[in-house]
CSV table of C-alpha atoms in Angstrom, one decimal:
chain,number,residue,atom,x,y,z
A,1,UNK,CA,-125.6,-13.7,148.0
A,2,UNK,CA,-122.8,-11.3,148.8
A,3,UNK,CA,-121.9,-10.5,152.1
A,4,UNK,CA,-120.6,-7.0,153.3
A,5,UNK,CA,-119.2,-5.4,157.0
A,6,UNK,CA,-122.0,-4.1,158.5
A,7,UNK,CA,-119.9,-0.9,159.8
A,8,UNK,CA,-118.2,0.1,156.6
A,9,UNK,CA,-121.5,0.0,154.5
A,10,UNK,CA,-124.6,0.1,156.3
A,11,UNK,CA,-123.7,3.8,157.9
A,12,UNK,CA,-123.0,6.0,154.5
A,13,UNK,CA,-126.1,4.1,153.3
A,14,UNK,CA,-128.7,5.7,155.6
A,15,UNK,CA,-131.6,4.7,154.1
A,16,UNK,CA,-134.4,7.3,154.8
A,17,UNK,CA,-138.1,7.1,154.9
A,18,UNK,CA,-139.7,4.7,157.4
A,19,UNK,CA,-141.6,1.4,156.0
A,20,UNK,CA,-145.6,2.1,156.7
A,21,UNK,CA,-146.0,-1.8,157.2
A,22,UNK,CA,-149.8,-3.3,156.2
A,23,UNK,CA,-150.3,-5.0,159.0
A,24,UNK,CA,-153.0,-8.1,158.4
A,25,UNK,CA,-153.1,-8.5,162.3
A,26,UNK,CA,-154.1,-12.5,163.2
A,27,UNK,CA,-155.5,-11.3,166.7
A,28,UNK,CA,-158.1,-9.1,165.2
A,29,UNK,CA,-161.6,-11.1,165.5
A,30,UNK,CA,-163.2,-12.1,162.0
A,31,UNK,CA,-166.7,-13.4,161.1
A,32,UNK,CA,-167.3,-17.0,160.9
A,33,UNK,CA,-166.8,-17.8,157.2
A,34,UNK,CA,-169.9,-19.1,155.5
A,35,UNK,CA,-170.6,-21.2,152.1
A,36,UNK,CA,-171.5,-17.6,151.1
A,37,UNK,CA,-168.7,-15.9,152.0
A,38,UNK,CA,-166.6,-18.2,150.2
A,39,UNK,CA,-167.7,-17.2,146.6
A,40,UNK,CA,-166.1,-14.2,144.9
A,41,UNK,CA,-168.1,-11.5,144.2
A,42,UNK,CA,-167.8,-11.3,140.3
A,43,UNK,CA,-166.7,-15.3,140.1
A,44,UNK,CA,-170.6,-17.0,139.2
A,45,UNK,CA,-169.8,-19.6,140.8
A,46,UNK,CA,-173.6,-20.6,142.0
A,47,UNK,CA,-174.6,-22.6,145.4
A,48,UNK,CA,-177.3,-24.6,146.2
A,49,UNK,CA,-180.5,-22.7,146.6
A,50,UNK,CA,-181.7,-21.9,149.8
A,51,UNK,CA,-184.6,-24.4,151.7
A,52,UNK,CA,-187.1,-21.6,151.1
A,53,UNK,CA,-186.8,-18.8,148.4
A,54,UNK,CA,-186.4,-15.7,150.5
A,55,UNK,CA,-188.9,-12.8,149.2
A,56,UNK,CA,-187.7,-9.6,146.9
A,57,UNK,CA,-186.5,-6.8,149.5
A,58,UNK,CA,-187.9,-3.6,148.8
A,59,UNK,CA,-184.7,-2.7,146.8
A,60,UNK,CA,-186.1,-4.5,143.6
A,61,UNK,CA,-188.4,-2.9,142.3
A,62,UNK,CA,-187.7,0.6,143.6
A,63,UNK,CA,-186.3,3.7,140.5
A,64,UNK,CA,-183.2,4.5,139.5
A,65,UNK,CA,-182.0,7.1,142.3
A,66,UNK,CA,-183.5,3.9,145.2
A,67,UNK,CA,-180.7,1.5,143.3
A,68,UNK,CA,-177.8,4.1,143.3
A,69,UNK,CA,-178.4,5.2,147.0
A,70,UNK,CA,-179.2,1.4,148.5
A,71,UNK,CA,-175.7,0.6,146.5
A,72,UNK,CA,-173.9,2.8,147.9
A,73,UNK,CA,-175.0,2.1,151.0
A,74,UNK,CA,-173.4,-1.2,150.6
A,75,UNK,CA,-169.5,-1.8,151.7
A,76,UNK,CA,-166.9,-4.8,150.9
A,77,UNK,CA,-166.2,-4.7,154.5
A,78,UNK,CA,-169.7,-6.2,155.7
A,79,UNK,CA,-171.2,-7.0,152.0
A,80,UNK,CA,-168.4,-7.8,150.1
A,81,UNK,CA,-167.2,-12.0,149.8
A,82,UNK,CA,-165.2,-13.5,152.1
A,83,UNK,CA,-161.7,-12.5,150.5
A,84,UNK,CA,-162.7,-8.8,150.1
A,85,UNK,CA,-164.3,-8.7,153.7
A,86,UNK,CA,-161.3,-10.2,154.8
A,87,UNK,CA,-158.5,-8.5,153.4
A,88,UNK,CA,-160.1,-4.8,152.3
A,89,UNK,CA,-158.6,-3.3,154.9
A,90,UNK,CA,-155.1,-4.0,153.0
A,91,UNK,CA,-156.1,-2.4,149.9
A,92,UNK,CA,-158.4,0.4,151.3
A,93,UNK,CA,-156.3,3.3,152.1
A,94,UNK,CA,-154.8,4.4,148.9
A,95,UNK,CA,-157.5,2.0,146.4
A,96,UNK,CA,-161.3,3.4,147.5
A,97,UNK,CA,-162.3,3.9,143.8
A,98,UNK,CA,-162.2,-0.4,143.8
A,99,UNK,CA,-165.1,-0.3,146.5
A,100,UNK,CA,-166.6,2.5,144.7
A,101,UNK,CA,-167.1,0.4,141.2
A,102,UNK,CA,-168.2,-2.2,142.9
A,103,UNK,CA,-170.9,-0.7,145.1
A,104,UNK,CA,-172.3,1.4,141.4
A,105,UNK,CA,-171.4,-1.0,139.0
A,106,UNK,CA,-170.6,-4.7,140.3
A,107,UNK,CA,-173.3,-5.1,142.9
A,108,UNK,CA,-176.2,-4.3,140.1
A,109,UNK,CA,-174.8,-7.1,138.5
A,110,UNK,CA,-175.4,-9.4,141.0
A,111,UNK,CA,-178.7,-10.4,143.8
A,112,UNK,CA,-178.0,-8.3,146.3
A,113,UNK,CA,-180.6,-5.7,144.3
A,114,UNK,CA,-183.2,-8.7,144.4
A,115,UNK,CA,-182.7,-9.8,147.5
A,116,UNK,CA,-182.9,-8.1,151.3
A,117,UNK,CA,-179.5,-8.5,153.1
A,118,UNK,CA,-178.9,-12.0,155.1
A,119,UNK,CA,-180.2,-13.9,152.1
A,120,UNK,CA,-178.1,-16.7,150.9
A,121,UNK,CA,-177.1,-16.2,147.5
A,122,UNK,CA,-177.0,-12.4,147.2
A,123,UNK,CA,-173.3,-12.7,146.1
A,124,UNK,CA,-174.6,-14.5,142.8
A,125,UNK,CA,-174.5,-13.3,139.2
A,126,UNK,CA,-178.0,-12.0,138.2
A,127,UNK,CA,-180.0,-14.1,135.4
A,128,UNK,CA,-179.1,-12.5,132.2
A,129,UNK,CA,-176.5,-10.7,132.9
A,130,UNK,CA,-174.3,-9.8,129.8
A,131,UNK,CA,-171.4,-12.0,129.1
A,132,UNK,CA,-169.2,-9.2,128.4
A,133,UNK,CA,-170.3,-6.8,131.6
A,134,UNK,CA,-169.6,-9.8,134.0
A,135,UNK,CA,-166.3,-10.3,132.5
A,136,UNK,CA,-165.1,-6.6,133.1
A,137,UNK,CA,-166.6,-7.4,136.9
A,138,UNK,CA,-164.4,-10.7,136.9
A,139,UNK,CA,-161.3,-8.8,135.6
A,140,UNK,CA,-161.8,-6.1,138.4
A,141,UNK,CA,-161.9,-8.5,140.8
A,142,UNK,CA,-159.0,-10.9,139.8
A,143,UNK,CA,-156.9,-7.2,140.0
A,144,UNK,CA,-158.0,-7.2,143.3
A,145,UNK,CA,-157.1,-10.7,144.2
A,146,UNK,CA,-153.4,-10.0,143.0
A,147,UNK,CA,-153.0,-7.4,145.2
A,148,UNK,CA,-154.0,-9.7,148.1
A,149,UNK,CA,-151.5,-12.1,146.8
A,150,UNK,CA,-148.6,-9.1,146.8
A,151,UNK,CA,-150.0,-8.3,150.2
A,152,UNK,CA,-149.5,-11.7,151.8
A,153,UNK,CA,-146.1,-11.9,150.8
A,154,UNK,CA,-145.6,-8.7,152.5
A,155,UNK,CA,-147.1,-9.7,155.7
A,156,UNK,CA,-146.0,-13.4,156.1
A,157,UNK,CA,-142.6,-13.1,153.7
A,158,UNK,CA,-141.1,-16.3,152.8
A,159,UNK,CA,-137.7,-16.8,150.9
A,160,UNK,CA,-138.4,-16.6,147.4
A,161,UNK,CA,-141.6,-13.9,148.4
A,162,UNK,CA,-139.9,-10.5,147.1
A,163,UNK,CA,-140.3,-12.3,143.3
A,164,UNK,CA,-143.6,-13.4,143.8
A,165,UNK,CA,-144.7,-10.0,145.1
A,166,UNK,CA,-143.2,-8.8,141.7
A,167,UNK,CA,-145.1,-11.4,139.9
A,168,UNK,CA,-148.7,-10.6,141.6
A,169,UNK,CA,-148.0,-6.9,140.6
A,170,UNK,CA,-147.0,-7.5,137.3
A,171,UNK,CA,-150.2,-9.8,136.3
A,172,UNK,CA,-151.7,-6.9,138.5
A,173,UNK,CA,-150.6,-4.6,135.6
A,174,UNK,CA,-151.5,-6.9,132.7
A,175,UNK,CA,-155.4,-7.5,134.3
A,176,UNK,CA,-155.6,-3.5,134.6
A,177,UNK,CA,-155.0,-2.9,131.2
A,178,UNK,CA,-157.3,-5.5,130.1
A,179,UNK,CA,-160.0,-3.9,132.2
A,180,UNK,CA,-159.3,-1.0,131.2
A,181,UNK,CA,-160.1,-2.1,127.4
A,182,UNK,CA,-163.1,-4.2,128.0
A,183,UNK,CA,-164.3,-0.5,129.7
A,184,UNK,CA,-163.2,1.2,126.7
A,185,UNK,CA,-164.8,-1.5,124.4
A,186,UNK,CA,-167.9,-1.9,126.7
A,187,UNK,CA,-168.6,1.8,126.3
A,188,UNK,CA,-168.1,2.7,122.3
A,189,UNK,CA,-170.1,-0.4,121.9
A,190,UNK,CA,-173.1,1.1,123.8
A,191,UNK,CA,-173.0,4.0,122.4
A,192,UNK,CA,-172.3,3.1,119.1
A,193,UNK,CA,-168.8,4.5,118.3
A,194,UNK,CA,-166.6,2.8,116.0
A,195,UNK,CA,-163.0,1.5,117.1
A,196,UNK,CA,-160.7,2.1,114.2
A,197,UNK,CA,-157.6,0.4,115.9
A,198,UNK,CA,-159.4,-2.6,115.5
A,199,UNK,CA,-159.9,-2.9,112.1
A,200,UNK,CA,-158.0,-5.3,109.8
A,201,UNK,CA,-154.7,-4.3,108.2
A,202,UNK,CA,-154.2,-3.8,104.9
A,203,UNK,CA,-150.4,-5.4,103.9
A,204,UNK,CA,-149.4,-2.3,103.2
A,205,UNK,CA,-150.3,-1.0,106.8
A,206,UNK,CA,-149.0,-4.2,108.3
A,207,UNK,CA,-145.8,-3.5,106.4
A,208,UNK,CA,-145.4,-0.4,107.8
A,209,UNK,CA,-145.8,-1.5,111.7
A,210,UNK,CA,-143.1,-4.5,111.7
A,211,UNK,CA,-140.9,-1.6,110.0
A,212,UNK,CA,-141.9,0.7,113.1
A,213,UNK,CA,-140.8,-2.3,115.1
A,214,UNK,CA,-137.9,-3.2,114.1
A,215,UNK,CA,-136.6,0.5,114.6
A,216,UNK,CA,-138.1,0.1,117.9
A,217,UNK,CA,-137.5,-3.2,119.2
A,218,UNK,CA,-135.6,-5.8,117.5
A,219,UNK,CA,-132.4,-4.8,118.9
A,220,UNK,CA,-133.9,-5.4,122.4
A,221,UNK,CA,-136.0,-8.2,121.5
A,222,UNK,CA,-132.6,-9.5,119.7
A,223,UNK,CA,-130.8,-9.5,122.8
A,224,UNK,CA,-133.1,-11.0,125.3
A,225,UNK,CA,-134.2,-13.7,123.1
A,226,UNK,CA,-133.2,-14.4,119.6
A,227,UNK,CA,-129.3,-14.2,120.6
A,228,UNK,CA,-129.9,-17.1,122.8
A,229,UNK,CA,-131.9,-19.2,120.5
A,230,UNK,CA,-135.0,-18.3,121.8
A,231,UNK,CA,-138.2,-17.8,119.5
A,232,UNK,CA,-138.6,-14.1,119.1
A,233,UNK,CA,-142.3,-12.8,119.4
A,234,UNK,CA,-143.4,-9.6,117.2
A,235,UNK,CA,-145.9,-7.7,119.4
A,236,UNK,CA,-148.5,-5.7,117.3
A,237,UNK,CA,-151.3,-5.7,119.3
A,238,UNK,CA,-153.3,-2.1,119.3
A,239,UNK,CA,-154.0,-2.1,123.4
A,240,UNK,CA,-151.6,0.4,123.8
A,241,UNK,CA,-153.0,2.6,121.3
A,242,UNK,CA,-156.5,2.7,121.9
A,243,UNK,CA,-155.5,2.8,125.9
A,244,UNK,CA,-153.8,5.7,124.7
A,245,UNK,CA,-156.4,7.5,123.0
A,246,UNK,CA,-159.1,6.1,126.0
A,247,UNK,CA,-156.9,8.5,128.4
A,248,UNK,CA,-156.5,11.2,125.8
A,249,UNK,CA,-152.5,10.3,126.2
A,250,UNK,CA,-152.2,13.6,128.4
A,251,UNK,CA,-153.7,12.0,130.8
A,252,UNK,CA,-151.8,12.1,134.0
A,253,UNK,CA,-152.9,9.0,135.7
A,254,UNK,CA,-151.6,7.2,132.6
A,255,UNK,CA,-148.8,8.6,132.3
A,256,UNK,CA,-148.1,8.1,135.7
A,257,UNK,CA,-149.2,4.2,136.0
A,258,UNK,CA,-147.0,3.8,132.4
A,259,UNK,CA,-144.1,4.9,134.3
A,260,UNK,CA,-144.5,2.8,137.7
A,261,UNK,CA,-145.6,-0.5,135.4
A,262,UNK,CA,-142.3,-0.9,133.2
A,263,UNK,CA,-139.7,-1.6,136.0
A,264,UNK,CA,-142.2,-4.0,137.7
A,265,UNK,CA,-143.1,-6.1,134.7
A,266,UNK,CA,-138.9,-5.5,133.7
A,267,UNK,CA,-138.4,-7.1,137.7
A,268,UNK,CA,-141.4,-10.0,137.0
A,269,UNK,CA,-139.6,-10.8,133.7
A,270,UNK,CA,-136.0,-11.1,135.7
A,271,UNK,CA,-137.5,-13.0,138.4
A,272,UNK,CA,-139.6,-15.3,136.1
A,273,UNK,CA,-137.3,-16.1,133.3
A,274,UNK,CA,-133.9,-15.5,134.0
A,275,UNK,CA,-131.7,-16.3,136.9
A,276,UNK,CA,-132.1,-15.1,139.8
A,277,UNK,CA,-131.2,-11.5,140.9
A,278,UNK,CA,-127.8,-10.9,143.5
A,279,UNK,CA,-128.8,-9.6,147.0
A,280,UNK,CA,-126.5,-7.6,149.1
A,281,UNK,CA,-127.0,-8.6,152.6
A,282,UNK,CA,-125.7,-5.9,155.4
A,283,UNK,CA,-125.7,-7.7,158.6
A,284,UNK,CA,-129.6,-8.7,158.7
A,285,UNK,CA,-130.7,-6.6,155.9
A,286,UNK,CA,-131.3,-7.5,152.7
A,287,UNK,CA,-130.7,-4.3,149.4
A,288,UNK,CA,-131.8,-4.4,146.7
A,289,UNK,CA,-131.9,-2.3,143.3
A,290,UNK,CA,-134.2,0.4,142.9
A,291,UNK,CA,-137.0,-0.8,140.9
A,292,UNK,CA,-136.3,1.8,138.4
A,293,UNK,CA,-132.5,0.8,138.3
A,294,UNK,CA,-133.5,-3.1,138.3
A,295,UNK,CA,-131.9,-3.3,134.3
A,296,UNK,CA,-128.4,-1.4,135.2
A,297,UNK,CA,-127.8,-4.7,137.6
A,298,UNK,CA,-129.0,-7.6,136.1
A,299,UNK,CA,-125.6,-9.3,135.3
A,300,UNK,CA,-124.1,-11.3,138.5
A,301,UNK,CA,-121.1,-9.4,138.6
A,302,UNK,CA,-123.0,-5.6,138.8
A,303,UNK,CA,-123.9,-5.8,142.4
A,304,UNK,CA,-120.4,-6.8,143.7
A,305,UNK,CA,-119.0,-3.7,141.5
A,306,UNK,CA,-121.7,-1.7,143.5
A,307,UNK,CA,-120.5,-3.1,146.7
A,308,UNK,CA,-116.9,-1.5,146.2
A,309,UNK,CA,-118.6,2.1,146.3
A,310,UNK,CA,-121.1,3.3,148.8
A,311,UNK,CA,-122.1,6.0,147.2
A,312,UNK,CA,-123.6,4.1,144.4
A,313,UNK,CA,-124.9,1.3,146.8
A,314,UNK,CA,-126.7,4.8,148.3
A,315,UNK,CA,-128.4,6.1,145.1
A,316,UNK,CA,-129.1,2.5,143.2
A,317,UNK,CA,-129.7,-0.1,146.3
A,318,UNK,CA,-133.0,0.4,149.2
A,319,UNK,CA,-133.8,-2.1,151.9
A,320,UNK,CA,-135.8,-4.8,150.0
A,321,UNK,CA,-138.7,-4.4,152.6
A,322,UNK,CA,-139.0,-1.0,152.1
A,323,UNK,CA,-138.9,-1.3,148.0
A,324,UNK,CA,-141.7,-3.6,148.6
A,325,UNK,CA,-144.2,-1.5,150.9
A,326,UNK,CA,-143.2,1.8,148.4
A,327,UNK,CA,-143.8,-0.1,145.4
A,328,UNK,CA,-147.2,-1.6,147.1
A,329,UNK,CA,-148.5,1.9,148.0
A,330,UNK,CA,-147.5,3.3,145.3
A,331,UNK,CA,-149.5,0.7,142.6
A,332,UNK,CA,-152.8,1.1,144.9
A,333,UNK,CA,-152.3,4.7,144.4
A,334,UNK,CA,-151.7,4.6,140.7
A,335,UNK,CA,-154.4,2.0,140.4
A,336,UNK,CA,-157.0,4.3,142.0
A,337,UNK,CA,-156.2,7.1,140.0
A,338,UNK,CA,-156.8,5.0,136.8
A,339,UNK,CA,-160.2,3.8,138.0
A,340,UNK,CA,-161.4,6.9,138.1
A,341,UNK,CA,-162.8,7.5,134.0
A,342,UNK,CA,-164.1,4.2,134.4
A,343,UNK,CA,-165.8,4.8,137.1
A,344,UNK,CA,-167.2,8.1,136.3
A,345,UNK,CA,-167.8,6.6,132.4
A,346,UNK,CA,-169.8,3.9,133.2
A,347,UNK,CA,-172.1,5.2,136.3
A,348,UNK,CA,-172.5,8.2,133.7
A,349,UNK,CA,-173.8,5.8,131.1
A,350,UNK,CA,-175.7,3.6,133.6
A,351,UNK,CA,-177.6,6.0,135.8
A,352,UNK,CA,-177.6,9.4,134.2
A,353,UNK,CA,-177.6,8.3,130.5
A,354,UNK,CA,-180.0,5.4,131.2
A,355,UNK,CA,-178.1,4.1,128.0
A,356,UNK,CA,-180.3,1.5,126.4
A,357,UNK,CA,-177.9,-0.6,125.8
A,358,UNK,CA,-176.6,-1.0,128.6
A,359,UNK,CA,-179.3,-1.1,130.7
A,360,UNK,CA,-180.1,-4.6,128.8
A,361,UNK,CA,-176.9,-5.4,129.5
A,362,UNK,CA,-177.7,-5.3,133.0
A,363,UNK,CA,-180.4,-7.1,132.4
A,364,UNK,CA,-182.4,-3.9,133.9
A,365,UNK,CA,-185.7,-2.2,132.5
A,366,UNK,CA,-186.6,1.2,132.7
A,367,UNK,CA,-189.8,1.8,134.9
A,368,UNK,CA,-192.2,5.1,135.1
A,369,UNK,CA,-189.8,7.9,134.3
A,370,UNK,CA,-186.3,8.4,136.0
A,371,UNK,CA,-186.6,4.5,137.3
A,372,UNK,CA,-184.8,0.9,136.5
A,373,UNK,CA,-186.2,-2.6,137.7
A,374,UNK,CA,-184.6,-5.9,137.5
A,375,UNK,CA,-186.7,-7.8,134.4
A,376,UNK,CA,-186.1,-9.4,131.1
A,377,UNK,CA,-187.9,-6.9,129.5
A,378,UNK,CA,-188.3,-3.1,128.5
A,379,UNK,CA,-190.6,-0.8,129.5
A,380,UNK,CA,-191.7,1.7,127.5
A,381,UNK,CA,-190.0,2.5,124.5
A,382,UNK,CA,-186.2,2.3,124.8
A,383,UNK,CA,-185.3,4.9,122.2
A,384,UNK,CA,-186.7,7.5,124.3
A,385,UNK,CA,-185.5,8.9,127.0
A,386,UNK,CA,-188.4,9.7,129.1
A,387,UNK,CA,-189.8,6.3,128.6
């Protein structure tokens, strides 16, 4: 850690912008926890049934436009599992479109449509649920649990917490883009689109992508591992691609969350496997590089050449705490942004399309006209839309 004279340094800094702390206050009263609150919304994990069955609330067998409005009535702060109850208020602010997909898209998935509210068990995955929809709910979710684990080493910081933070973001960023296919997948599969990304390569066409990446990337790739006898990986998966052509590349909320995820997974890659990053300490505070400058001072020696010039220690270094909260607003804010065309493409397909396929996926039948009840079987004929 290098040390510097508080006077000489700290005073041409002057670090603007004041830190919005999250605060997770300890003194604010919380429910009792319950077996029930302890299971994860979108985890399956199951409990023992209840003494006595409790009846079907009125919410099960009621149309379509009953299930969308008693969902939405429906919060994470008093419906949600214990985690989300507990810690939504952290998230909340600058992430509402999480609590949105879960009230129209998760909570279908689950008993709290069969049940009435108070009855153990409502947090449970619904019988017959598809594999592949629950796993989108269970990728949503674990985002979510990351961001509780960045948020707890903002609120109770211990010494090796700013890398961890890093690390929850960054598998934060890996778990989005993995919802973000199964969405992509989810839908073209319902409505029977073809993904051409994922079709096999000819050798020709395979050819012609490790030529693309070795203009690209070996010389990086090279550097950080090869050159120190490391194995050196060839990355040609299509994610980015079809991501890509999901958000129409233009797509601002991509572009933007492309932009804030590099220097975070660059910082988790640091923190994780290499050694460990200088700090320059200013009487009690701690700087650190801007995130976006986190490659210009990964050798030892380029913070103490920093040191010797305030003016760069100005426009490269922040107060680590207030990197932190920035970064942490920031990623909701991004992350919101992106759940938008989810959102909007599977509540589309769900409750205006009435998409058959999906609706079995959901383990949902259509009933009279414009309704869906919870069943393991169709009403009607599925091909048409008004049966």
């Amino acid at each position: 850690m290098i040390k510097a004279n508080r006077s000489s340094i700290l005073e041409p800094l002057r670090f603007g912008g004041q830190v919005d702390a999250v605060s997770s206050d300890p003194s604010r009263p919380r429910p009792t926890p319950t077996i029930e609150d302890a299971l994860p919304a979108a985890s399956g994990t199951c409990v023992a049934p209840a003494a006595a069955e409790p009846q079907a609330g009125p919410s099960a067998r009621q149309p379509l436009r009953g299930i969308l409005k008693s969902v939405t009535n429906l919060h994470l702060a008093t419906d949600g599992d214990g985690n989300e109850q507990q810690y939504w208020p952290a998230i909340s602010e600058q992430f509402p479109n999480y609590e949105r997909f879960w009230q129209h898209l998760v909570v279908p998935m689950t008993k709290r449509i069969d049940m009435p509210p108070g009855s153990a068990g409502r947090h449970e995955r619904r019988d017959n649920i598809a594999d592949d929809l629950w796993n989108v709910s269970y990728i949503n979710y674990s985002v979510f649990l990351n961001l509780v684990g960045a948020f707890e080493h903002l609120s109770q910081p211990v010494m090796l917490s700013a890398g961890n933070f890093y690390t929850h973001l960054a598998s934060a960023c890996d778990l989005t883009e993995e919802f973000l296919l199964r969405v992509h997948l989810l839908i073209a599969e319902c409505r029977g689109e073809h993904v051409p990304e994922l079709d096999p390569d000819t050798k020709d066409e395979f050819l012609n992508k490790l030529d693309r990446w070795y203009d690209k990337e070996y010389a990086k790739a090279y550097e950080h591992h090869h050159r120190k006898g490391n194995a050196m990986i060839v990355r040609l998966a299509p994610r980015d691609k079809i991501l890509c052509k999901y958000h129409e590349r233009q797509d601002q909320a991509w572009k933007e969350y492309k932009r804030f995820s590099r220097p975070i997974r660059e910082y988790r890659n640091k923190v994780v496997h290499d050694v460990q990053l200088g700090t320059i300490r200013v009487g009690k505070i701690n700087l650190m590089p801007r995130i976006d400058k986190i490659q210009k001072y990964a050798a030892i020696a380029a913070p103490q050449d920093a040191l010797k010039n305030p003016d760069i220690l100005k426009a490269d270094f922040v107060v680590r705490e207030e990197q932190m909260f920035s970064d942490f607003r920031t990623f909701k804010t991004c992350l919101n942004a992106l759940w938008e065309k989810p959102t909007a493409d599977l509540r589309s397909l769900l409750y205006a399309d009435r998409n058959p396929a999906l609706l079995n996926k959901y383990a949902l039948t259509r009933a009279a006209k414009d309704g869906l009840e919870p069943g393991n079987k169709r009403v009607g004929n599925p091909e048409r839309p008004d049966a």
